[in-house]
Coordinates of C-alpha atoms and ligand atoms in Angstrom, one line a residue:
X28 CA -138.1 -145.4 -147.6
X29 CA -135.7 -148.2 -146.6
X30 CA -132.0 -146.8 -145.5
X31 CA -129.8 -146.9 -148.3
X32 CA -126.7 -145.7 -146.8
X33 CA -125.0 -146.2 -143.7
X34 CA -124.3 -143.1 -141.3
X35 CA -121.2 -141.0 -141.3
X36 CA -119.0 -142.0 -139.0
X37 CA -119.7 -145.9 -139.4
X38 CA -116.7 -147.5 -138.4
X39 CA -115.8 -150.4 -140.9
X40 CA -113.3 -152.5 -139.9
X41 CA -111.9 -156.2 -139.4
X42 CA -110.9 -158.9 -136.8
X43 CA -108.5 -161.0 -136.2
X44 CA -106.9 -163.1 -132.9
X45 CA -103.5 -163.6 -131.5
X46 CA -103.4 -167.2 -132.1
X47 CA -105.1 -167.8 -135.2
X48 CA -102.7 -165.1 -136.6
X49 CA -99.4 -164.0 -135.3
X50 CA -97.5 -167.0 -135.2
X51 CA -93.9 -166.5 -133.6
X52 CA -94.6 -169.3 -131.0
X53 CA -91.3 -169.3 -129.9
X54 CA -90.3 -165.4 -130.2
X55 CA -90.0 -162.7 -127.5
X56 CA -89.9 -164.5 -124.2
X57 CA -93.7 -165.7 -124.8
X58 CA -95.0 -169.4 -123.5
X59 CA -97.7 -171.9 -124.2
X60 CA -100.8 -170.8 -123.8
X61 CA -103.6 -173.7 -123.7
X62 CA -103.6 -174.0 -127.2
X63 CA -100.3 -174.7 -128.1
X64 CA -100.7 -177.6 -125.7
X65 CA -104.1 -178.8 -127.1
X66 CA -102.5 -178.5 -130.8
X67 CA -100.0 -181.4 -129.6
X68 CA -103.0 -183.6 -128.5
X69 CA -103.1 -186.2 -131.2
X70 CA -106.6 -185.3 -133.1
X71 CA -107.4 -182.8 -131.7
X72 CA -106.6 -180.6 -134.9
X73 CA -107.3 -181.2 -138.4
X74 CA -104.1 -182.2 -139.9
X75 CA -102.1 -181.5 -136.7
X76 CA -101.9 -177.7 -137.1
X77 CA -100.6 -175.2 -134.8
X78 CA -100.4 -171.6 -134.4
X79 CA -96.7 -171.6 -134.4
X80 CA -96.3 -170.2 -137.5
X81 CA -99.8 -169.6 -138.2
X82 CA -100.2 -166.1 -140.9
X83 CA -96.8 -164.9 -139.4
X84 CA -98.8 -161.5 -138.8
X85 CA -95.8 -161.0 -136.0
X86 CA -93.5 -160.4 -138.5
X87 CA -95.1 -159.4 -141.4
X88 CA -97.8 -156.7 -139.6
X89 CA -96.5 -154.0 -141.4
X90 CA -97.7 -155.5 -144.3
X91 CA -100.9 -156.2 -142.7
X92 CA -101.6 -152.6 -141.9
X93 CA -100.4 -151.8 -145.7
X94 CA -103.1 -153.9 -146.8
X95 CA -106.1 -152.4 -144.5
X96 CA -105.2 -149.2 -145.4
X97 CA -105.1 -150.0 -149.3
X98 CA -108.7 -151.1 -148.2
X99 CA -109.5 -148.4 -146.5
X100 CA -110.3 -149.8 -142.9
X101 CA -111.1 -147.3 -140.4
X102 CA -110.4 -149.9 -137.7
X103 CA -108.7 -153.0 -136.8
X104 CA -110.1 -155.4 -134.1
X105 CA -106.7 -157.7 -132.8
X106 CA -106.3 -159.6 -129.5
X107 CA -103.2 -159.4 -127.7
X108 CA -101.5 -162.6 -126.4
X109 CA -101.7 -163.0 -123.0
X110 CA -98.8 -165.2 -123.0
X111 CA -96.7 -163.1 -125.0
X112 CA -97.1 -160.0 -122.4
X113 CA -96.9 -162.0 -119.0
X114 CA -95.7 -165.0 -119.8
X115 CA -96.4 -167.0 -116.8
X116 CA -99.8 -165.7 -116.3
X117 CA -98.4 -164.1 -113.1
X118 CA -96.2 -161.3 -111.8
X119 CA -94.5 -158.2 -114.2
X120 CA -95.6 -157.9 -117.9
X121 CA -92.4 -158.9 -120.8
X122 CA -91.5 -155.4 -122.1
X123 CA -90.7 -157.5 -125.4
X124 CA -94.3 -158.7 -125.8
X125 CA -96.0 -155.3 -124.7
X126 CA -93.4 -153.7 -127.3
X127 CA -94.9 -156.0 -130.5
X128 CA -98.6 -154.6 -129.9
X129 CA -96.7 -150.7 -129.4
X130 CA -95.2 -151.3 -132.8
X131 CA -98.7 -152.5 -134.1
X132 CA -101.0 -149.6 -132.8
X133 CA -97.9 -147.3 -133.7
X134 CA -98.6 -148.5 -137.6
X135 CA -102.2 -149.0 -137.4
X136 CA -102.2 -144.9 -136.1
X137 CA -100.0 -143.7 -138.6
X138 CA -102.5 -144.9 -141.4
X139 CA -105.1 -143.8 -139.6
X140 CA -107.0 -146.8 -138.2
X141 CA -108.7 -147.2 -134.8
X142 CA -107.4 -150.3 -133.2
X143 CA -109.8 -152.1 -131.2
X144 CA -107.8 -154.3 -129.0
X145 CA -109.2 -157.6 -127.3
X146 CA -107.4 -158.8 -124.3
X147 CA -108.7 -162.8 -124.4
X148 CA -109.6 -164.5 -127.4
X149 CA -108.6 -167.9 -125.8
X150 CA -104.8 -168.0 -125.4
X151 CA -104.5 -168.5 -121.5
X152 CA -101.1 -169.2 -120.4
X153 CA -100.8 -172.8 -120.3
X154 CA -99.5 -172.0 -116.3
X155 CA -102.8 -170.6 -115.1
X156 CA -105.0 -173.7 -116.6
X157 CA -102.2 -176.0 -115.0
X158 CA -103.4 -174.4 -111.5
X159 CA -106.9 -174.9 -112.4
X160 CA -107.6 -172.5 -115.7
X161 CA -111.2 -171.0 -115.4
X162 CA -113.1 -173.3 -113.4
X163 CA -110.6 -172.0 -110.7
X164 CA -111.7 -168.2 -109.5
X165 CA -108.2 -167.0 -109.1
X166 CA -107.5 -167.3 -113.0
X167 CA -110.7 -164.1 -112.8
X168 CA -107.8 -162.1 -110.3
X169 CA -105.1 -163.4 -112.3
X170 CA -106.9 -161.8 -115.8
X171 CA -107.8 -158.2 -113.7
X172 CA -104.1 -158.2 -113.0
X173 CA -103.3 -158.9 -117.2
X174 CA -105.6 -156.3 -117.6
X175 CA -103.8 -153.6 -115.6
X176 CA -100.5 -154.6 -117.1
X177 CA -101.9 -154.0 -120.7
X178 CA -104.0 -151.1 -119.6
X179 CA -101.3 -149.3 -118.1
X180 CA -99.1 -149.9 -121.7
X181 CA -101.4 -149.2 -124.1
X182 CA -103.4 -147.0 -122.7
X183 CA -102.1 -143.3 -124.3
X184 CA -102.9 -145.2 -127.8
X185 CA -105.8 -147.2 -127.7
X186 CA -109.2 -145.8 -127.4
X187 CA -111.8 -149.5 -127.8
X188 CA -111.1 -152.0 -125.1
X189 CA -112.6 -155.7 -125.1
X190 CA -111.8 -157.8 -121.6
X191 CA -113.3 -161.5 -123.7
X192 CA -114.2 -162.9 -126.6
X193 CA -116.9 -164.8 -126.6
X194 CA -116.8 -166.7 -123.3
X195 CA -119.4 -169.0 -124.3
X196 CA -116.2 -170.6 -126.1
X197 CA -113.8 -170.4 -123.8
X198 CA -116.4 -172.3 -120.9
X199 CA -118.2 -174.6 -123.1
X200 CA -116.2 -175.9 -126.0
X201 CA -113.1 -175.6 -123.7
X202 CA -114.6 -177.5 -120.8
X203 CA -117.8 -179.0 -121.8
X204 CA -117.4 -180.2 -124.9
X205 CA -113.8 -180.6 -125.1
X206 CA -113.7 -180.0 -129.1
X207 CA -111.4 -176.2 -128.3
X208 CA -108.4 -176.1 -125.4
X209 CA -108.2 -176.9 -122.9
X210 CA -110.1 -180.2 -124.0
X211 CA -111.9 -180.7 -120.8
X212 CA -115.4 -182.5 -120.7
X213 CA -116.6 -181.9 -117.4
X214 CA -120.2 -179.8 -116.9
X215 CA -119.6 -178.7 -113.6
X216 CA -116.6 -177.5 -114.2
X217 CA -117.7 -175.3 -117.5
X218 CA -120.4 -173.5 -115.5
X219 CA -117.5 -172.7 -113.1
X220 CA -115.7 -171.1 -116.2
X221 CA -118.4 -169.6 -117.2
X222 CA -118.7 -167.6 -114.2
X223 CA -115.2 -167.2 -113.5
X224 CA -115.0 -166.1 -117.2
X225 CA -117.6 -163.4 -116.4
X226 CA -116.2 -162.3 -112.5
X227 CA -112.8 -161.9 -114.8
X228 CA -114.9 -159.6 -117.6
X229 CA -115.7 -157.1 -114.3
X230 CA -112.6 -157.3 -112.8
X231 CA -110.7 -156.7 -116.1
X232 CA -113.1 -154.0 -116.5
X233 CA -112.6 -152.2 -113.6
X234 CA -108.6 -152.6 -113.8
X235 CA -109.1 -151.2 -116.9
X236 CA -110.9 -148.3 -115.2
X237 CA -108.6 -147.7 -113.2
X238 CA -105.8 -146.8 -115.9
X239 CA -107.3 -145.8 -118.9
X240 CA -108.1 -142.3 -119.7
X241 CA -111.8 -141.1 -119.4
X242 CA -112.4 -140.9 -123.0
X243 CA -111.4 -145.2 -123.2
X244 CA -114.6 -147.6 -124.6
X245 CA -114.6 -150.3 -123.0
X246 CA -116.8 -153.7 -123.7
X247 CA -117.1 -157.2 -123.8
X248 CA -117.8 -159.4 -126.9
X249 CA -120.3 -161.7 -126.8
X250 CA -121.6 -164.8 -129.2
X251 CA -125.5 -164.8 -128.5
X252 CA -127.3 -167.5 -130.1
X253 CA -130.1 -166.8 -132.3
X254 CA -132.1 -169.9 -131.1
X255 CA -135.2 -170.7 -133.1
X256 CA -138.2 -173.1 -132.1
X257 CA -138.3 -176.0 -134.7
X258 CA -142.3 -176.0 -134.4
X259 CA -144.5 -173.5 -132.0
X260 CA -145.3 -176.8 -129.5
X261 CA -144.7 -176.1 -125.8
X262 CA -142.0 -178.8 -125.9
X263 CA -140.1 -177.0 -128.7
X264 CA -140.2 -173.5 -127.4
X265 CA -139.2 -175.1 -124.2
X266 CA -136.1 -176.6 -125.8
X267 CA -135.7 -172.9 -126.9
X268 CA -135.8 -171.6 -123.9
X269 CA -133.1 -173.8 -122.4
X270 CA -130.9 -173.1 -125.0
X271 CA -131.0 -169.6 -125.0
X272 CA -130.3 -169.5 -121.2
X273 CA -127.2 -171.5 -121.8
X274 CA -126.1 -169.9 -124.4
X275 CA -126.5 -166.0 -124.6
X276 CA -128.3 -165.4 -121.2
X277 CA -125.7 -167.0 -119.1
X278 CA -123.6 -164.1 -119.3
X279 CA -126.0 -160.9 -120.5
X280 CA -128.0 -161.9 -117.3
X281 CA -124.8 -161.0 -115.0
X282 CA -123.4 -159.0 -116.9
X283 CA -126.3 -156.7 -118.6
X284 CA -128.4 -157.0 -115.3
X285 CA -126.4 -158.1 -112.8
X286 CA -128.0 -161.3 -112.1
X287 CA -128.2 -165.3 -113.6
X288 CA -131.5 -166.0 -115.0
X289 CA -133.9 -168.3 -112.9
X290 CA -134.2 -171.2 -115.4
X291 CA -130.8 -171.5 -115.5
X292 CA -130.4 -172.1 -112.4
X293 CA -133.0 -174.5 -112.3
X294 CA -132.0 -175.9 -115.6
X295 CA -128.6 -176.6 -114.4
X296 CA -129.3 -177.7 -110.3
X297 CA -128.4 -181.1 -111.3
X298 CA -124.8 -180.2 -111.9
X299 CA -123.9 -177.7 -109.5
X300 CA -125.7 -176.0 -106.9
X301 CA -123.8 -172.7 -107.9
X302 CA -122.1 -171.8 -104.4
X303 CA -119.0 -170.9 -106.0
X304 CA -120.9 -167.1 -106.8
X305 CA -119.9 -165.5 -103.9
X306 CA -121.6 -162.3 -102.5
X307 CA -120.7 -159.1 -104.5
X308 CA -119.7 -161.1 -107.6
X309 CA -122.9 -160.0 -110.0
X310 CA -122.2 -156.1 -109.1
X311 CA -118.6 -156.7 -110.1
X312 CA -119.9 -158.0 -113.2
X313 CA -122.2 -155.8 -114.1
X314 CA -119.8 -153.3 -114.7
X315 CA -121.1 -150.5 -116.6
X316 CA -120.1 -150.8 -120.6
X317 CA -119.6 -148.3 -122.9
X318 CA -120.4 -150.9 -126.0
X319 CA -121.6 -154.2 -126.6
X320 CA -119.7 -156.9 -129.7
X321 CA -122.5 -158.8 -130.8
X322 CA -120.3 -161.9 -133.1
X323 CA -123.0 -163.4 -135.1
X324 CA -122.5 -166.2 -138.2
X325 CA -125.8 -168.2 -138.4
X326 CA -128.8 -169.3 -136.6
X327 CA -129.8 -172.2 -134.3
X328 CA -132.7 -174.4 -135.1
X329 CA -133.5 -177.0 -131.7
X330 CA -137.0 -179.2 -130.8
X331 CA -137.4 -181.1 -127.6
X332 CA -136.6 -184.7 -128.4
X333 CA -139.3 -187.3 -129.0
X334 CA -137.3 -190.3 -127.8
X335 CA -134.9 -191.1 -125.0
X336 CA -131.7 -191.9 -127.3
X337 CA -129.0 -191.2 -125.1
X338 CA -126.8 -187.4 -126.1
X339 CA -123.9 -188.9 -128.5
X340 CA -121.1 -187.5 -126.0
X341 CA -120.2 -185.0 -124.3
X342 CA -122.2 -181.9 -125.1
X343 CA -121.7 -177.8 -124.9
X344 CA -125.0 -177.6 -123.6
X345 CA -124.5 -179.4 -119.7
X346 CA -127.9 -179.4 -118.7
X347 CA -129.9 -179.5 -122.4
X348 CA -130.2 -183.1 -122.6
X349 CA -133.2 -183.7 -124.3
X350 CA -133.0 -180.7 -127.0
X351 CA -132.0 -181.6 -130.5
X352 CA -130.6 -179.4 -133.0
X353 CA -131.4 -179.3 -136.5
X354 CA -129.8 -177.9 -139.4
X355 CA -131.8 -174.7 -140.2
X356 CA -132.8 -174.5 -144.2
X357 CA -130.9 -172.6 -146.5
X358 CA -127.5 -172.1 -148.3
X359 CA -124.7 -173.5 -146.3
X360 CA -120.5 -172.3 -145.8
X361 CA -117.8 -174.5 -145.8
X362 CA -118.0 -174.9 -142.1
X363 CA -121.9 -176.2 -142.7
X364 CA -123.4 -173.4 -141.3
X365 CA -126.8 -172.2 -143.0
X366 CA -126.5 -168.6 -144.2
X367 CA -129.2 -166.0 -142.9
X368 CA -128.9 -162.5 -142.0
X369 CA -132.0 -162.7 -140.5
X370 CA -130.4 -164.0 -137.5
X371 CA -128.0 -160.4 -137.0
X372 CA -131.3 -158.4 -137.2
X373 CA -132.8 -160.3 -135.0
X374 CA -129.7 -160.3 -132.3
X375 CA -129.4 -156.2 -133.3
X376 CA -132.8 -155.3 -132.5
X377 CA -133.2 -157.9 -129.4
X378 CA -130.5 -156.3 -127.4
X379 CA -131.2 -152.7 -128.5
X380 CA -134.1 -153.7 -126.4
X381 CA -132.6 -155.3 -123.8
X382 CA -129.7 -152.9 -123.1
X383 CA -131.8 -149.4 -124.1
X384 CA -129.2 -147.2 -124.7
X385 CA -126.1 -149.2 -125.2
X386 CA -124.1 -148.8 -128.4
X387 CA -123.5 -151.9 -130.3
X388 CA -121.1 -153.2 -132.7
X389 CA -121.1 -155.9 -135.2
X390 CA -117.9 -157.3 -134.1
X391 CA -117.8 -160.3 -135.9
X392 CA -119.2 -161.3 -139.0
X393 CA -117.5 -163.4 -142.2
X394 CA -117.9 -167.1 -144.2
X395 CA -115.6 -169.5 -145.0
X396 CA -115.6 -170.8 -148.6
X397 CA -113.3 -172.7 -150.1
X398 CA -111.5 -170.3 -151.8
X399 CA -109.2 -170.9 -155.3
X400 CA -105.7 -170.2 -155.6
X401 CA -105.0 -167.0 -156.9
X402 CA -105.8 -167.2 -160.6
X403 CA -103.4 -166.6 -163.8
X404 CA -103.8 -162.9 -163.0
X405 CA -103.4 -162.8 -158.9
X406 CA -107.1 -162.5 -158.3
X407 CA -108.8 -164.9 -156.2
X408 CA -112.7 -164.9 -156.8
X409 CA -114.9 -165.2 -153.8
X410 CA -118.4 -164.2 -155.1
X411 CA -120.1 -166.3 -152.5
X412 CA -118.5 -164.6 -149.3
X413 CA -119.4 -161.1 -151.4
X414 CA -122.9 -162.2 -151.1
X415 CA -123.0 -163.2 -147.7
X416 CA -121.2 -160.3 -146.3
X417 CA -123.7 -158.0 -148.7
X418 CA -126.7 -160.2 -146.9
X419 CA -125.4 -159.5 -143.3
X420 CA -124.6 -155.6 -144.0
X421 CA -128.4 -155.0 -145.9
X422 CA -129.5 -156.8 -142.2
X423 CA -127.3 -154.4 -140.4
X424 CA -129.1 -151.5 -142.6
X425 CA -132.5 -152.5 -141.6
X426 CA -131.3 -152.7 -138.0
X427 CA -130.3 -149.1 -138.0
X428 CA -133.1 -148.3 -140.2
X429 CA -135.1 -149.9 -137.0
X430 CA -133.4 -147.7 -134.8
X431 CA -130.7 -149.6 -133.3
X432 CA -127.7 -147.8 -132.5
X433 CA -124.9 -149.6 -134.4
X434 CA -121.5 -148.1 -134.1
X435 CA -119.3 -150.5 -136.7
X436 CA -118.7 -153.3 -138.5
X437 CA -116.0 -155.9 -138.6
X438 CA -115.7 -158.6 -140.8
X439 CA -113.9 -162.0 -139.9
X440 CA -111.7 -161.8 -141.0
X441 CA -108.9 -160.1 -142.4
X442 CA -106.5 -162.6 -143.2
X443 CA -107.1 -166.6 -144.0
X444 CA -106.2 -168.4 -140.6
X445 CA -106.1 -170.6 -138.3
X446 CA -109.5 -172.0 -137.8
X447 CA -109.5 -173.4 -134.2
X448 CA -109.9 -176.9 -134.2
X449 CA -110.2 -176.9 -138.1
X450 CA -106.6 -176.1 -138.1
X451 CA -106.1 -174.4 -141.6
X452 CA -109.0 -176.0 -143.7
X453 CA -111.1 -173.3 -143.8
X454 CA -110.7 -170.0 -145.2
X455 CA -112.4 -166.7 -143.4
X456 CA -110.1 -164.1 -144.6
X457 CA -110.9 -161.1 -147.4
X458 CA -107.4 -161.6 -147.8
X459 CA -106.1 -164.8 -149.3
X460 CA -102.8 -166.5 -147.5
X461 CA -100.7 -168.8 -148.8
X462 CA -99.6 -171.1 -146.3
X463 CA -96.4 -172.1 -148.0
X464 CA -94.5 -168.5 -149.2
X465 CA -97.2 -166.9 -146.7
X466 CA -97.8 -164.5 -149.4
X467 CA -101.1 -162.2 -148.9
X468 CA -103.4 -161.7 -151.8
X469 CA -106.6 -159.5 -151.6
X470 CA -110.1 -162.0 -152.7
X471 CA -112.5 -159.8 -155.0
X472 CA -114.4 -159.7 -151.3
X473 CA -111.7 -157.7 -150.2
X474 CA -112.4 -155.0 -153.5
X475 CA -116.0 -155.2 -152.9
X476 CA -115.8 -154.6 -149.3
X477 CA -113.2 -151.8 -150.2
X478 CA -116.0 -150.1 -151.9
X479 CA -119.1 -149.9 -149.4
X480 CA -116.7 -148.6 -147.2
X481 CA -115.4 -146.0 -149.8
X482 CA -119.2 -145.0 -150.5
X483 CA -120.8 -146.2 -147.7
X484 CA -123.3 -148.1 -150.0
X485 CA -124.2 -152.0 -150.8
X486 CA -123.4 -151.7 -154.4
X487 CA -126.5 -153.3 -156.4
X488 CA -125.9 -157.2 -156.5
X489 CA -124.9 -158.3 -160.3
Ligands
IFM525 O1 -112.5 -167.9 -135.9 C1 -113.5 -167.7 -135.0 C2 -113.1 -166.6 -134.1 O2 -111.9 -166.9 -133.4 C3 -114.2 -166.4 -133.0 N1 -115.5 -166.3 -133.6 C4 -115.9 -167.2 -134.7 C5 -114.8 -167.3 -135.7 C6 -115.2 -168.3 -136.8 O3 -115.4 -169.6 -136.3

């Protein structure tokens, strides 16, 4: 009989991050961070967005809460701005920040929803990447230290700690590819981010130790790739291969077993000879977790090229020359990614495998469409994002059905944002924003979603 229902005690919940949400740029003693700088490179950003305004959730998070709760969240996954607690990356946390997120978790605990709070999703203060940013392994010390400050704050009121958000990002769109902040295209230097990212995970992790009460979760929040062969051919699979290692096993190889994968190593020996992993770095990382964010949106689809064309540009994947990727089949979203929840089972059931024993969560998960305006009658219909999110939750359903031990759910996202480099084009949210009043109105997604968690049930499609 296939599971109908998902456990009591499912946590359902959504996400969102400092930057794409809060706004207040300016406010509370906080600084650049390396987005704020990258926003002000001309094209970097569709349209020439910023955060500075962004949902105004700084302001208007009381609202915010009011608007979970009338859903009926039982948790809310938020990331806290680093430059907005210690604004120069360095020395004594800014009372002023910590005291937004107090105010936050305050509200968040008086309507009774966990807040899951993420310490990086990408805002490094613009002073740590001008000495270096990730590439450099103090910014790792300089995060640990971050970690401590907000630890030490927060920790009487929040029980689920992240140290990252899909480092992947940060290191390879940041510093590969150049398409996120800080805009940097140099390969070398995005494997050294990568592993400064991950030495920062375990030193954030233990910091975090070291404050929090016993009962504290702490994890790390990951973006694997669901990487698929084009055809079975030993060139194909090979391509897979590679881009598996660069993409998901780069990190749950330190960090899940304390070591980097072999291929990698040899895949990347052209770039860097990887001396800057210094004795006693992979036990730091492999710091024990109490749960593991698996952010999934759509599958991969790459073959081993069948020509030497030379790579377009600068590329995410330093060391995958020679892999092509395709544009799996199927319904797309607005951002052109093909829709298949096959892809979450998969992810869901390979690391319940791979790290026996280890809770997961879904902690990402959403479409963007491009949503109406509200309608004559304040409804904004959003039957496509209903159908995704439905196809993603039955995958989560067979998942646990499977065995796996899923803990929650979080969709991305709550609110309409700001879509990285995107800017405000695309619309994730269950709630629709009007950029211009700012005004919040619930999609029909928002309703639907309302009621599986109400009944803990997919209601039948129609
Ligand atoms: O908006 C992002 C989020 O910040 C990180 N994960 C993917 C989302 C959609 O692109």
């Amino acid at each position: 009989m296939p599971l109908t229902s998902f456990p009591p005690g499912f946590v359902w919940g959504a996400a969102t991050a400092a930057y794409q949400v809060e706004g207040a740029a300016h406010e509370g003693g906080r600084t650049p961070s390396i987005w704020d700088t990258f926003c002000r490179i001309p094209g970097k950003v569709r349209g020439g967005d910023t955060g500075d305004v962004a949902t105004d959730h700084y302001h208007r998070f009381r609202e915010d809460v009011r608007l979970m709760s009338d859903i009926g969240l039982g948790a809310y996954r938020f990331s806290v701005s680093w430059p907005r607690v210690q604004p120069t990356g360095r020395g004594p946390a800014s009372q002023r920040g910590l005291d937004f997120y107090r105010r936050l978790v305050d509200d968040l605990l008086a309507h009774g929803i966990q807040p899951v709070l993420t310490l990086y999703h990408w805002d490094l203060p613009q002073e740590l990447e001008s000495a270096g940013g990730w590439p450099e392994r103090g910014t790792a010390q300089r995060f640990a230290d971050y970690a401590h400050l907000v630890g030490e704050a927060l920790g009487d009121r929040v029980g689920s700690w992240t140290t990252l958000n899909e480092p992947w990002c940060s290191a390879f769109l940041g510093y590969a590819a150049g398409v996120h902040a800080p805009g940097r295209t140099d390969d070398a230097a995005a494997l050294r981010a990568a592993h400064h990212l991950s030495l920062a995970h375990g030193l954030g992790a233990q910091a975090l130790r070291a404050v929090l009460p016993r009962r504290a979760r702490i994890s790390v929040v990951l973006n694997p790739n669901d990487v698929r062969a084009l055809t079975g051919s030993a060139a194909d699979l090979d391509a897979r291969r590679r881009i598996d290692a660069l993409s998901t096993r780069i990190f749950t190889g330190p960090m899940l077993r304390g070591a980097y994968p072999d291929d990698l190593l040899a895949d990347t020996a052209g770039i860097t000879d990887w001396s800057f992993v210094r004795d006693g770095d992979l036990d730091v990382i492999k710091h024990p977790l109490d749960w593991l964010g698996i952010n999934y949106y759509t599958p991969s689809v790459v073959s081993a090229a069948t020509d030497n064309r030379p790579s377009p540009g600068p590329s995410a994947y330093p060391g995958a020359g020679g892999v092509v990727f395709h544009q799996p089949p199927g319904p797309r979203t607005a951002m052109d990614w093909t829709v298949d929840p096959s892809g979450l089972h998969e992810l869901l059931t390979r690391f319940a495998h791979e790290a026996p024993g280890l809770p997961l969560a879904v902690s990402e998960n959403g479409a963007a469409y491009d949503d109406g305006r509200p309608d004559g009658r304040g409804v904004v219909h959003d039957p496509e994002r209903i159908a995704y999110l439905r196809g993603h939750l039955a995958a989560v359903l067979r998942a646990l059905e499977d065995g796996v031990d899923v803990w929650g759910y979080f969709v991305w996202s709550l609110l309409d944002n700001f879509e990285w480099a995107y800017g405000y084009s695309k619309r994730f949210g269950i709630v629709y924003v009007d950029y211009g009043s700012l005004a919040r109105t619930p999609k029909s997604s928002a309703r639907w979603y309302g009621e599986v968690i109400r009944t803990g049930r997919l209601p039948a499609a129609g």
